[in-house]
Coordinates of C-alpha atoms and ligand atoms in Angstrom, one line a residue:
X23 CA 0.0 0.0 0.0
X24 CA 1.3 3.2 -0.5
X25 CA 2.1 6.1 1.8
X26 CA -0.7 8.2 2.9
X27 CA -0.1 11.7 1.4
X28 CA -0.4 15.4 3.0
X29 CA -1.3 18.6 1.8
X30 CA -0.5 21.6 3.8
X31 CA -1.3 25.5 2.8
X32 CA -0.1 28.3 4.9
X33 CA -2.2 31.8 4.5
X34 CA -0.3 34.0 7.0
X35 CA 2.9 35.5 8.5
X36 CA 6.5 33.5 8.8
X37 CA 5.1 32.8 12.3
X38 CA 2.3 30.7 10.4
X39 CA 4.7 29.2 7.8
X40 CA 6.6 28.1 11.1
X41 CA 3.6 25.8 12.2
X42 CA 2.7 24.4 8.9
X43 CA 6.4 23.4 9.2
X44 CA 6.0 21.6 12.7
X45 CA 2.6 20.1 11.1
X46 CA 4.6 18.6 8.8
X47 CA 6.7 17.4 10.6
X48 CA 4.2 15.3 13.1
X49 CA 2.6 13.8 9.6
X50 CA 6.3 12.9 8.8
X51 CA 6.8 11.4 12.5
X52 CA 3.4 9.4 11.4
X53 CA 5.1 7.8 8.2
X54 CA 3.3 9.9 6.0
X55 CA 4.8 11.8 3.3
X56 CA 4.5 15.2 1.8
X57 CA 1.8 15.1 -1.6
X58 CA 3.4 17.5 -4.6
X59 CA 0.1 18.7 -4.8
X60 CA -3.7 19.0 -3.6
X61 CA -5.5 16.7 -6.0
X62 CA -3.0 13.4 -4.9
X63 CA -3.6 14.1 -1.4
X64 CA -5.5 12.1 1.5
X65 CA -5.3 15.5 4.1
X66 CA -5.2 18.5 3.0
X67 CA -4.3 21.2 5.4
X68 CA -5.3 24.8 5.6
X69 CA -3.4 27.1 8.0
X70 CA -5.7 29.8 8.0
X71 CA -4.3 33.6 8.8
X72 CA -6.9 36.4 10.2
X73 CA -5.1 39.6 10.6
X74 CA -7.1 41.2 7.5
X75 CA -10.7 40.3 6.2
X76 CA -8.7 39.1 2.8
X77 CA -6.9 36.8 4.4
X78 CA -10.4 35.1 5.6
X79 CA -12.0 35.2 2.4
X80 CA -9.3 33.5 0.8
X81 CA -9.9 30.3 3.3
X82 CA -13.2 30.8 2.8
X83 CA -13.3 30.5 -1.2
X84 CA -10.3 27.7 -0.6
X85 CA -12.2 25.3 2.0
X86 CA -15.3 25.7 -0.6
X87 CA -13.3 24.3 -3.5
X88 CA -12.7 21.1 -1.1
X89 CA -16.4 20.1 -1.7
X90 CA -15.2 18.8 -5.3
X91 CA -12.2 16.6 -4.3
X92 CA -14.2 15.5 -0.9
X93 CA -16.6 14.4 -3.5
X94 CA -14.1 12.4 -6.1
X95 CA -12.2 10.7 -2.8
X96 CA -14.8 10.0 0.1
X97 CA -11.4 8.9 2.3
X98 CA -9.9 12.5 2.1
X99 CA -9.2 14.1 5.3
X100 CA -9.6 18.1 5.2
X101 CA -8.4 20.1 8.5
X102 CA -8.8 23.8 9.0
X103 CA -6.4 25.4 11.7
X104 CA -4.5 28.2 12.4
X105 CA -5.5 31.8 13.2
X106 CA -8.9 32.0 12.2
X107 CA -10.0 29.0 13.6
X108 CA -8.9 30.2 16.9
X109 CA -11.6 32.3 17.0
X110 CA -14.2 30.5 18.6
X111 CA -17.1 31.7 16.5
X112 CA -15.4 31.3 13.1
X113 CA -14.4 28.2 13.8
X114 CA -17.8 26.9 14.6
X115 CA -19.6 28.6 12.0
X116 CA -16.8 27.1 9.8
X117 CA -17.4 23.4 11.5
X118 CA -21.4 24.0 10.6
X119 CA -21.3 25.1 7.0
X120 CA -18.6 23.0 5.6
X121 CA -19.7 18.9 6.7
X122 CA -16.7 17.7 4.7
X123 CA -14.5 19.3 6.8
X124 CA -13.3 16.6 9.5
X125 CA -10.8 18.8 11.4
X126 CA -10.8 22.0 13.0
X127 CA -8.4 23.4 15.8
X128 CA -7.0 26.4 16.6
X129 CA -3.1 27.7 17.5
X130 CA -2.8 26.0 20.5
X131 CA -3.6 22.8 20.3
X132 CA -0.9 21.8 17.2
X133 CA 0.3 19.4 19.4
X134 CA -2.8 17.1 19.4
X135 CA -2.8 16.8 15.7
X136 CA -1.8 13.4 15.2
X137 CA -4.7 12.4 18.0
X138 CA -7.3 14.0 16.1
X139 CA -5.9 13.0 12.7
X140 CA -7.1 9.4 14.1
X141 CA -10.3 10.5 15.2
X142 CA -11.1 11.8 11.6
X143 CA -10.2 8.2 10.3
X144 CA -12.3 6.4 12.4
X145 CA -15.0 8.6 10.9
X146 CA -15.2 11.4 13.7
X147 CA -15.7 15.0 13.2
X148 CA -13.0 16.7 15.5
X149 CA -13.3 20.5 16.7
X150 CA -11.0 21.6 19.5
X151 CA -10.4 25.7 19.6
X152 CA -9.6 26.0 23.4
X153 CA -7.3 29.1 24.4
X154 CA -4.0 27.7 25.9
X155 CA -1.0 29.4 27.0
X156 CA 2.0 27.1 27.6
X157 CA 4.9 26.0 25.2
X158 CA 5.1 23.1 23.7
X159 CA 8.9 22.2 22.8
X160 CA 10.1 19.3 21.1
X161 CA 8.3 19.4 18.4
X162 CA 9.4 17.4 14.8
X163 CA 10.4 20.2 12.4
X164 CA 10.5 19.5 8.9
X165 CA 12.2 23.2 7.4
X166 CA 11.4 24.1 3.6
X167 CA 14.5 25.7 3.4
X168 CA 17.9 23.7 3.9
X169 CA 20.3 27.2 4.5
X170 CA 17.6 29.8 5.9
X171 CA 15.1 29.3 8.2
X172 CA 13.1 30.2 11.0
X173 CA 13.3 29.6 15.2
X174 CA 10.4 30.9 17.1
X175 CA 11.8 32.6 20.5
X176 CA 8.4 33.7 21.6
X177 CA 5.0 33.2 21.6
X178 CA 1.9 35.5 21.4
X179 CA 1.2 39.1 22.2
X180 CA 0.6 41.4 25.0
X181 CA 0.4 44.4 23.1
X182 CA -3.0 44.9 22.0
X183 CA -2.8 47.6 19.1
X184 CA -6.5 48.6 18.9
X185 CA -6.7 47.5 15.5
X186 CA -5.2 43.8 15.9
X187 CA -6.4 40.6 15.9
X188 CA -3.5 38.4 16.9
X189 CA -3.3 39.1 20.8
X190 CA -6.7 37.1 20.9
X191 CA -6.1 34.4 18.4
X192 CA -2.4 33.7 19.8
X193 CA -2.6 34.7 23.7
X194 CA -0.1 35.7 26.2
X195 CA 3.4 36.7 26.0
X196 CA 5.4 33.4 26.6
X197 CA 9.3 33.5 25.6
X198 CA 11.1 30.5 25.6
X199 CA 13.6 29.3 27.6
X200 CA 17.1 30.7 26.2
X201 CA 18.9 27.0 26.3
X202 CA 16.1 25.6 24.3
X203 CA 16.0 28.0 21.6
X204 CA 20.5 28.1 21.9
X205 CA 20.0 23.4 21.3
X206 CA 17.5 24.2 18.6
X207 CA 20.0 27.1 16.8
X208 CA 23.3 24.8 17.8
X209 CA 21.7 21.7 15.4
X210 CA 20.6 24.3 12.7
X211 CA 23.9 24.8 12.3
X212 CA 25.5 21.5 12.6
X213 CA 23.1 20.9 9.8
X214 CA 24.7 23.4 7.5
X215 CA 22.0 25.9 8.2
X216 CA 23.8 29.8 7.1
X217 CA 20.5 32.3 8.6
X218 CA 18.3 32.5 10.9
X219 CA 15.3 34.5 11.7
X220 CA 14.6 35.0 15.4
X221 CA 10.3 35.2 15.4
X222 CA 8.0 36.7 17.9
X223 CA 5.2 39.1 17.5
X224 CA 7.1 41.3 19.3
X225 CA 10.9 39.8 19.5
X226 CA 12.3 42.8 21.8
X227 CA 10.2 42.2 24.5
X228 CA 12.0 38.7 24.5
X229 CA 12.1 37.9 28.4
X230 CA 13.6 34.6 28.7
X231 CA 13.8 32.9 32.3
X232 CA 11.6 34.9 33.4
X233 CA 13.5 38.4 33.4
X234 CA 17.2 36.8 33.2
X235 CA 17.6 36.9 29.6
X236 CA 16.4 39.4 27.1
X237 CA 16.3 39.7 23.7
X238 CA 20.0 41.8 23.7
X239 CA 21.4 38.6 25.6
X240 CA 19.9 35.9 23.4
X241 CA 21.3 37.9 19.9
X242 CA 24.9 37.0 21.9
X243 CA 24.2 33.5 22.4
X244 CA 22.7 32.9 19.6
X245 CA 25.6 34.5 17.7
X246 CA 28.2 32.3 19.9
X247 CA 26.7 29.4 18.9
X248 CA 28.8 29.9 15.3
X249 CA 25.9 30.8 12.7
X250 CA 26.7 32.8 9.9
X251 CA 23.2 35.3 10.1
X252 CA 21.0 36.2 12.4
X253 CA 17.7 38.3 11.2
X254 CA 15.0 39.0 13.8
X255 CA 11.1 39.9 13.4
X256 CA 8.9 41.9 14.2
X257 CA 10.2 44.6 16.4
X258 CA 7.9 46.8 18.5
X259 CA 9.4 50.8 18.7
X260 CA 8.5 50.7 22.1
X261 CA 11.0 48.1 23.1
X262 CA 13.8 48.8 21.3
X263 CA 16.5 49.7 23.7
X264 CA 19.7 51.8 23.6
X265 CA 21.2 48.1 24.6
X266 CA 20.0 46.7 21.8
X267 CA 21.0 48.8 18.9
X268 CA 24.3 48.3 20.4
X269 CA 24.1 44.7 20.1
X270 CA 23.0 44.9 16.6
X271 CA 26.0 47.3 16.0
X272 CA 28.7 45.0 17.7
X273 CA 27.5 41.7 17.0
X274 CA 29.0 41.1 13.6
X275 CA 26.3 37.8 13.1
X276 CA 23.3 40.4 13.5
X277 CA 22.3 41.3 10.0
X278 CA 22.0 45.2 9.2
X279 CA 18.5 44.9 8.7
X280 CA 15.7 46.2 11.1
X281 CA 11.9 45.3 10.2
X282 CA 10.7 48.0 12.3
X283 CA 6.1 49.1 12.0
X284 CA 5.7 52.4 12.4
X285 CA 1.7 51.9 11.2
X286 CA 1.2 55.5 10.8
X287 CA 2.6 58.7 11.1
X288 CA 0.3 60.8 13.1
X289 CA 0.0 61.2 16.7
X290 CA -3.2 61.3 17.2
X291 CA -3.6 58.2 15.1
X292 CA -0.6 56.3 16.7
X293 CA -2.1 56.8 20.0
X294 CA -5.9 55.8 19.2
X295 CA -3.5 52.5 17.3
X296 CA -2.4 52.2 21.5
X297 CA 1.3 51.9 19.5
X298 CA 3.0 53.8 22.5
X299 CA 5.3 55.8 20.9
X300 CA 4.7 59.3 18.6
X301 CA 6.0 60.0 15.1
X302 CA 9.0 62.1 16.7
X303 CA 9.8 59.0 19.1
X304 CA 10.0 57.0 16.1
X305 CA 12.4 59.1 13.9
X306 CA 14.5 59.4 17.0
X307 CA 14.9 55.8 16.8
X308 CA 15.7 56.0 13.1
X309 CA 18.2 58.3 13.3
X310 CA 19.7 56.2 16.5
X311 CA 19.9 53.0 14.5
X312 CA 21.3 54.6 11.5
X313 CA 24.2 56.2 13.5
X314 CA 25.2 53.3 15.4
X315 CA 24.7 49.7 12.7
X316 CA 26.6 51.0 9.8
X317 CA 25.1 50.7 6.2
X318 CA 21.3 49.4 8.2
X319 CA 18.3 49.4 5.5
X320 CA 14.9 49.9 7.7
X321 CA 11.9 48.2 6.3
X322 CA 7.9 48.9 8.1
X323 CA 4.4 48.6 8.0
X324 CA 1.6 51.1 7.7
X325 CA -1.7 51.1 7.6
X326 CA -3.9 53.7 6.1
X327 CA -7.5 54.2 6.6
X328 CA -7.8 53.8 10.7
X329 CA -10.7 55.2 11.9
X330 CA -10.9 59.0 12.2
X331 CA -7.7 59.2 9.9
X332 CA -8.1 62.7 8.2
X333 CA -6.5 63.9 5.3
X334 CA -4.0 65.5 7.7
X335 CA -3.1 62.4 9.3
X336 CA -2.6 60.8 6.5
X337 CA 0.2 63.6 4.8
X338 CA 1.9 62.7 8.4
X339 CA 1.7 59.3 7.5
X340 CA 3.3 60.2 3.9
X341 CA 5.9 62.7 6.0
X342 CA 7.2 59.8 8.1
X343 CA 8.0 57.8 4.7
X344 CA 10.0 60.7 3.9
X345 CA 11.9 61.1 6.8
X346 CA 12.6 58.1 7.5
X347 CA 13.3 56.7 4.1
X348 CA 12.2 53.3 4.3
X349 CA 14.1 50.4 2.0
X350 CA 10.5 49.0 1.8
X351 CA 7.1 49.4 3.1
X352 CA 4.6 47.0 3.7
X353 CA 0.9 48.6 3.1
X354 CA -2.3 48.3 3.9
X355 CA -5.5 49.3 3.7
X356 CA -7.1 49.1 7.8
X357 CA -9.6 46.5 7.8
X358 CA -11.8 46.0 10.9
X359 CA -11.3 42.9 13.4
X360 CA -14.7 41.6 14.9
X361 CA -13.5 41.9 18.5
X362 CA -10.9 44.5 18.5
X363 CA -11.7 47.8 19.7
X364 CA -10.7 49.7 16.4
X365 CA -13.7 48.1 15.0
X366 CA -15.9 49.9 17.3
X367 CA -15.0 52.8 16.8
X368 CA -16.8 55.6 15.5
X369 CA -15.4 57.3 12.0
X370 CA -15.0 54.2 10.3
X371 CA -13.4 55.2 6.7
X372 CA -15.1 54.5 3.6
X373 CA -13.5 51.8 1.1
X374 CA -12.8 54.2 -1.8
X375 CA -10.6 56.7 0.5
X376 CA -8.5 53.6 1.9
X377 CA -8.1 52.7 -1.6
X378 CA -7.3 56.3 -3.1
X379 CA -4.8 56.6 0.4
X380 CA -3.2 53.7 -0.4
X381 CA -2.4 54.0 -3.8
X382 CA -1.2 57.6 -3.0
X383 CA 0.8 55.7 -0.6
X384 CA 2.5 53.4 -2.7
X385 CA 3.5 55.6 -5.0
X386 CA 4.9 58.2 -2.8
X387 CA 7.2 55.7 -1.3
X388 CA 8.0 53.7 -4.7
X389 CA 8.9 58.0 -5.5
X390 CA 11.4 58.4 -2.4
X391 CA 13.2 55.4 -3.8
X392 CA 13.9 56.5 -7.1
X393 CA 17.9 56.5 -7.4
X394 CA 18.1 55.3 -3.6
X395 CA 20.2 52.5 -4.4
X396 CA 22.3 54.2 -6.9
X397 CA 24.9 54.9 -3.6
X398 CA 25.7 51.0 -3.4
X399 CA 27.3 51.1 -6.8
X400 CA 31.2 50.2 -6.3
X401 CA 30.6 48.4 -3.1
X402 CA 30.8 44.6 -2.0
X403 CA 28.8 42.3 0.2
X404 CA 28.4 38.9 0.9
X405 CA 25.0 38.0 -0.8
X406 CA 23.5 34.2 0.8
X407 CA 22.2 32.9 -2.5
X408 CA 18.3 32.0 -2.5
X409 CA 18.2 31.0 -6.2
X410 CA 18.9 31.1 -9.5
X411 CA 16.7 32.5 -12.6
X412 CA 17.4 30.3 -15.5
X413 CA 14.9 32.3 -17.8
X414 CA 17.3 34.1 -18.9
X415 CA 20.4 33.5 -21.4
X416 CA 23.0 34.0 -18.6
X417 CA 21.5 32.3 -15.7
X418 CA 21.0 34.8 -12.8
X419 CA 21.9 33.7 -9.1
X420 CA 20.1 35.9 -6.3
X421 CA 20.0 36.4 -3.0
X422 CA 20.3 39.2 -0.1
X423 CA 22.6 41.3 1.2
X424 CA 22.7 41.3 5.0
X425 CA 21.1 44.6 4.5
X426 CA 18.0 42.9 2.5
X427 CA 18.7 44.3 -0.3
X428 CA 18.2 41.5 -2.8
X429 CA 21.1 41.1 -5.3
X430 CA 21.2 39.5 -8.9
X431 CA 24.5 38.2 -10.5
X432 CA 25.5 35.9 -12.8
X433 CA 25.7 32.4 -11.4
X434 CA 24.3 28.9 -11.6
X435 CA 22.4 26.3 -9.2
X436 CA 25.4 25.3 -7.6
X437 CA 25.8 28.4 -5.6
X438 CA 22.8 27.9 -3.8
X439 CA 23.0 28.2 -0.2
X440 CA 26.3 29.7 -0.6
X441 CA 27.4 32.8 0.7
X442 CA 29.0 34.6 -2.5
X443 CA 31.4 38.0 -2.2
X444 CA 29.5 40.5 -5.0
X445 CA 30.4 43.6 -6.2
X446 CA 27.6 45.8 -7.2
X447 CA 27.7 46.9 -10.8
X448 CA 24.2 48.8 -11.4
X449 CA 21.1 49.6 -9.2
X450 CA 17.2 49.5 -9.9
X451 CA 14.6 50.6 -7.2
X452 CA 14.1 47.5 -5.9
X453 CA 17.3 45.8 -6.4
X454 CA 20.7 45.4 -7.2
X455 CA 22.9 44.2 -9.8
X456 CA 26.2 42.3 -9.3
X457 CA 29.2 40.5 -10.4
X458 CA 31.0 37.8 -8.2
X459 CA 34.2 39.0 -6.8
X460 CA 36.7 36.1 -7.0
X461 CA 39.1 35.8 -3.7
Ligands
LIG9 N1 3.5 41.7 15.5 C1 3.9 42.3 14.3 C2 3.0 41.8 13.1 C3 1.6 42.0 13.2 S1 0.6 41.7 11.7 C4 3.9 43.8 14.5 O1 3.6 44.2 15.5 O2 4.3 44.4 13.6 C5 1.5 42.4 10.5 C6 1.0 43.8 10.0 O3 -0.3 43.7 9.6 C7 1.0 44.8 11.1 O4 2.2 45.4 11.3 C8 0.0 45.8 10.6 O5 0.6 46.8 9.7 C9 -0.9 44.9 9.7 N2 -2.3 44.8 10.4 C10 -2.5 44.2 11.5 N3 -3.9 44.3 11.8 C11 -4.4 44.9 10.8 C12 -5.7 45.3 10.4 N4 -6.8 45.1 11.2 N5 -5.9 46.0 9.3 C13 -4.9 46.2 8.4 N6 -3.6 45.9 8.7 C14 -3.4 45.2 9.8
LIG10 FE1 -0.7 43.1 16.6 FE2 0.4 45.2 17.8 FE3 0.8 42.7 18.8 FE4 1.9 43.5 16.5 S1 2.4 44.4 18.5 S2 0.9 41.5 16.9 S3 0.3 44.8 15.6 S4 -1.1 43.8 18.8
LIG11 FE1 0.3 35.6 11.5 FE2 -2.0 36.0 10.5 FE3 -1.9 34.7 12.7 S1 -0.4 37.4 10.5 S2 0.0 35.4 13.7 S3 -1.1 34.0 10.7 S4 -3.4 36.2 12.2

């Protein structure tokens, strides 16, 4: 008989990606073997994302489309977990309306998989969306990637930006103990693994054994234990300390690269957001990091459209993409969270001036690019190569600068995963151009 087959889509942040990898994993522990694609699968898997109302349409329109292979293969297992379905009502409503869906659970309860996964065979429907707030370690891991990847220090959010949905569908602030996350890094890189992203909702306010380690700390253990990059995500203004742009400057592991929200740029706005900090708080930071981790690109996220937002507010959101000159931007247009209290609020924005705002947006920091990149012509970096683009005559390698700038150069498959000197050559908005500098 042949090897029952799995199926897993991810819908969300790295975070998500993350769990659909430890899914994969538990399948793998249970002999099963990854499908190349839906329609030879026995379980499919949807891990389902819920920070925007897109997001939830997509798994919406996606478990619908199940109907048709549910139909062809009685015996197929779907599941629906993740994000979404850790909020309770979804997830029931979810449960109701689709009948050939035979799992549903939420974040934290990934460990029970394999339980329920045998439930479903046996012909049981299987729901289980209870809130839960402890780690589970030890986990099987199967990583997409063999040189990158990802190690979650931390766990859920305490923040509660009016506006967000993922305190509530991921709980609590837990970090992880330091010497579990320093054994999982320490075999990453016996295994050849080159970078590493460090991922928490919130990755400064890492407080590891309870107060003895914070995030500063880990980035030194973690860089002891011998791996080439370190990147870290998402960092909350608020928490970043004097002490850690200092270890970001010394550390030589710690990647010049900061992924760093600023959401909007008006006061008023940032504090109905709850974000803690104000526009002139924020470009402090800016110019803090730009003095002290040489060459650092600064990437974000805004959102246009919260309630109330004024044309005003929104030219102080365009003024903060100006100042602080952002390598990229991450846009979007607010959507409202059933639950959040952003969603209440009163001066909800119409859909045609988040669009209008957002476009405006876009181009205005696509425009404070123009010729940005221009200044890395002449210089070299060490580019960890991603890929290669073989659509071309001369095959193209690519792959990212420890700035995040991504690089192209000419180069083959065999370079893949390796780290490669380049020397820039010629510059477009959103990337550069290189030649390999042979030592
Ligand atoms: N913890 C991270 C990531 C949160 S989700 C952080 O604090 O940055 C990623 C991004 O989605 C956020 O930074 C925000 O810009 C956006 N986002 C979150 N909730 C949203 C909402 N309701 N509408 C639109 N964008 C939202
Ligand atoms: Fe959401 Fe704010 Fe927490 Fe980020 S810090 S996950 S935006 S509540
Ligand atoms: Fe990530 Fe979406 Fe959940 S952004 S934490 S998968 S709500």
């Amino acid at each position: 008989m042949s090897k029952i087959q799995y199926f897993i889509e991810s819908y969300g942040c790295q975070m998500n990606d993350h769990d659909s990898e430890k899914i994969a994993g538990m399948l793998q522990k249970m002999g099963y073997d990854r499908a190349k694609n839906k329609f030879d699968a026995d379980i499919i898997i949807f891990n389902t994302c819920c920070v925007r109302e897109h997001a939830e349409l997509r798994v919406f329109g996606n478990v619908g489309a199940l109907k048709k292979l549910k139909d062809e293969n009685p015996e197929l297992i779907n599941a629906v977990c993740g994000c979404m379905m850790q909020q309770q009502e979804v997830a029931k409503k979810l449960f109701k309306r689709f009948p050939y869906v035979n799992i549903v659970f939420g974040t934290h309860c990934l460990d029970k998989l394999p339980d329920m996964i045998t439930q479903a065979r046996l012909g049981n429907r299987v729901i289980s969306t209870e809130d839960g707030n402890e780690i589970i370690e030890g986990l099987p891991i199967i990583r997409q990637n063999k040189y990158q990847t990802s190690v979650t220090i931390m766990y859920g959010c305490d923040n509660y930006c009016t506006y967000c949905i993922v305190p509530y569908v991921r709980g609590h602030e837990r970090s992880r103990d330091p010497e579990n996350i320093i054994a999982e890094v320490e075999g990453l890189v016996k295994d050849g693994y080159k970078e590493i992203t460090l991922l928490g909702q919130n990755v400064n306010s890492y407080n590891g054994r309870n107060g003895e380690v914070d995030f500063p700390k880990l980035l030194h253990m973690v860089a002891d234990t011998g791996i080439e990059r370190i990147r870290f995500m998402t960092s909350h203004p608020k928490d970043l300390s004097p002490k850690l742009i200092e270890a970001m400057a010394s550390i030589d592991a710690v990647c010049n690269h900061i992924h760093l929200p600023v959401q909007s740029g008006s006061d008023r706005i940032l504090s109905r957001m709850n974000r803690k900090y104000s526009s002139s708080d924020y470009l402090k930071l800016v110019s803090e990091l730009r003095n002290a981790v040489k060459g650092i690109e600064i990437t974000t996220d805004i959102i246009v459209g919260f309630p109330t937002e004024t044309d005003e507010d929104f030219n102080d959101t365009l003024n903060i993409v100006k100042a602080a000159y952002f390598a990229a931007a991450y846009t979007f247009m607010y959507s409202p969270r059933a639950g959040t209290p952003a969603a209440k609020m009163a001066g909800q924005i119409p859909q045609n001036i988040k669009s209008e705002r957002l476009k405006i947006l876009n181009e205005y920091q696509a425009s404070t690019l123009q010729n940005g990149n221009l200044k890395y012509i002449g210089t070299t970096g060490n580019v960890l190569v991603e890929g290669c683009d073989t659509r071309s005559e001369c095959k193209q390698a690519f792959g990212k600068l420890s700035n995040f700038k991504m690089v192209y150069f000419p180069g083959d498959e065999s370079l893949i995963g390796k780290t490669v000197n380049v020397e820039i050559i010629s510059a477009k908005n959103n990337s550069l151009i290189g030649t390999e500098v042979k030592a």
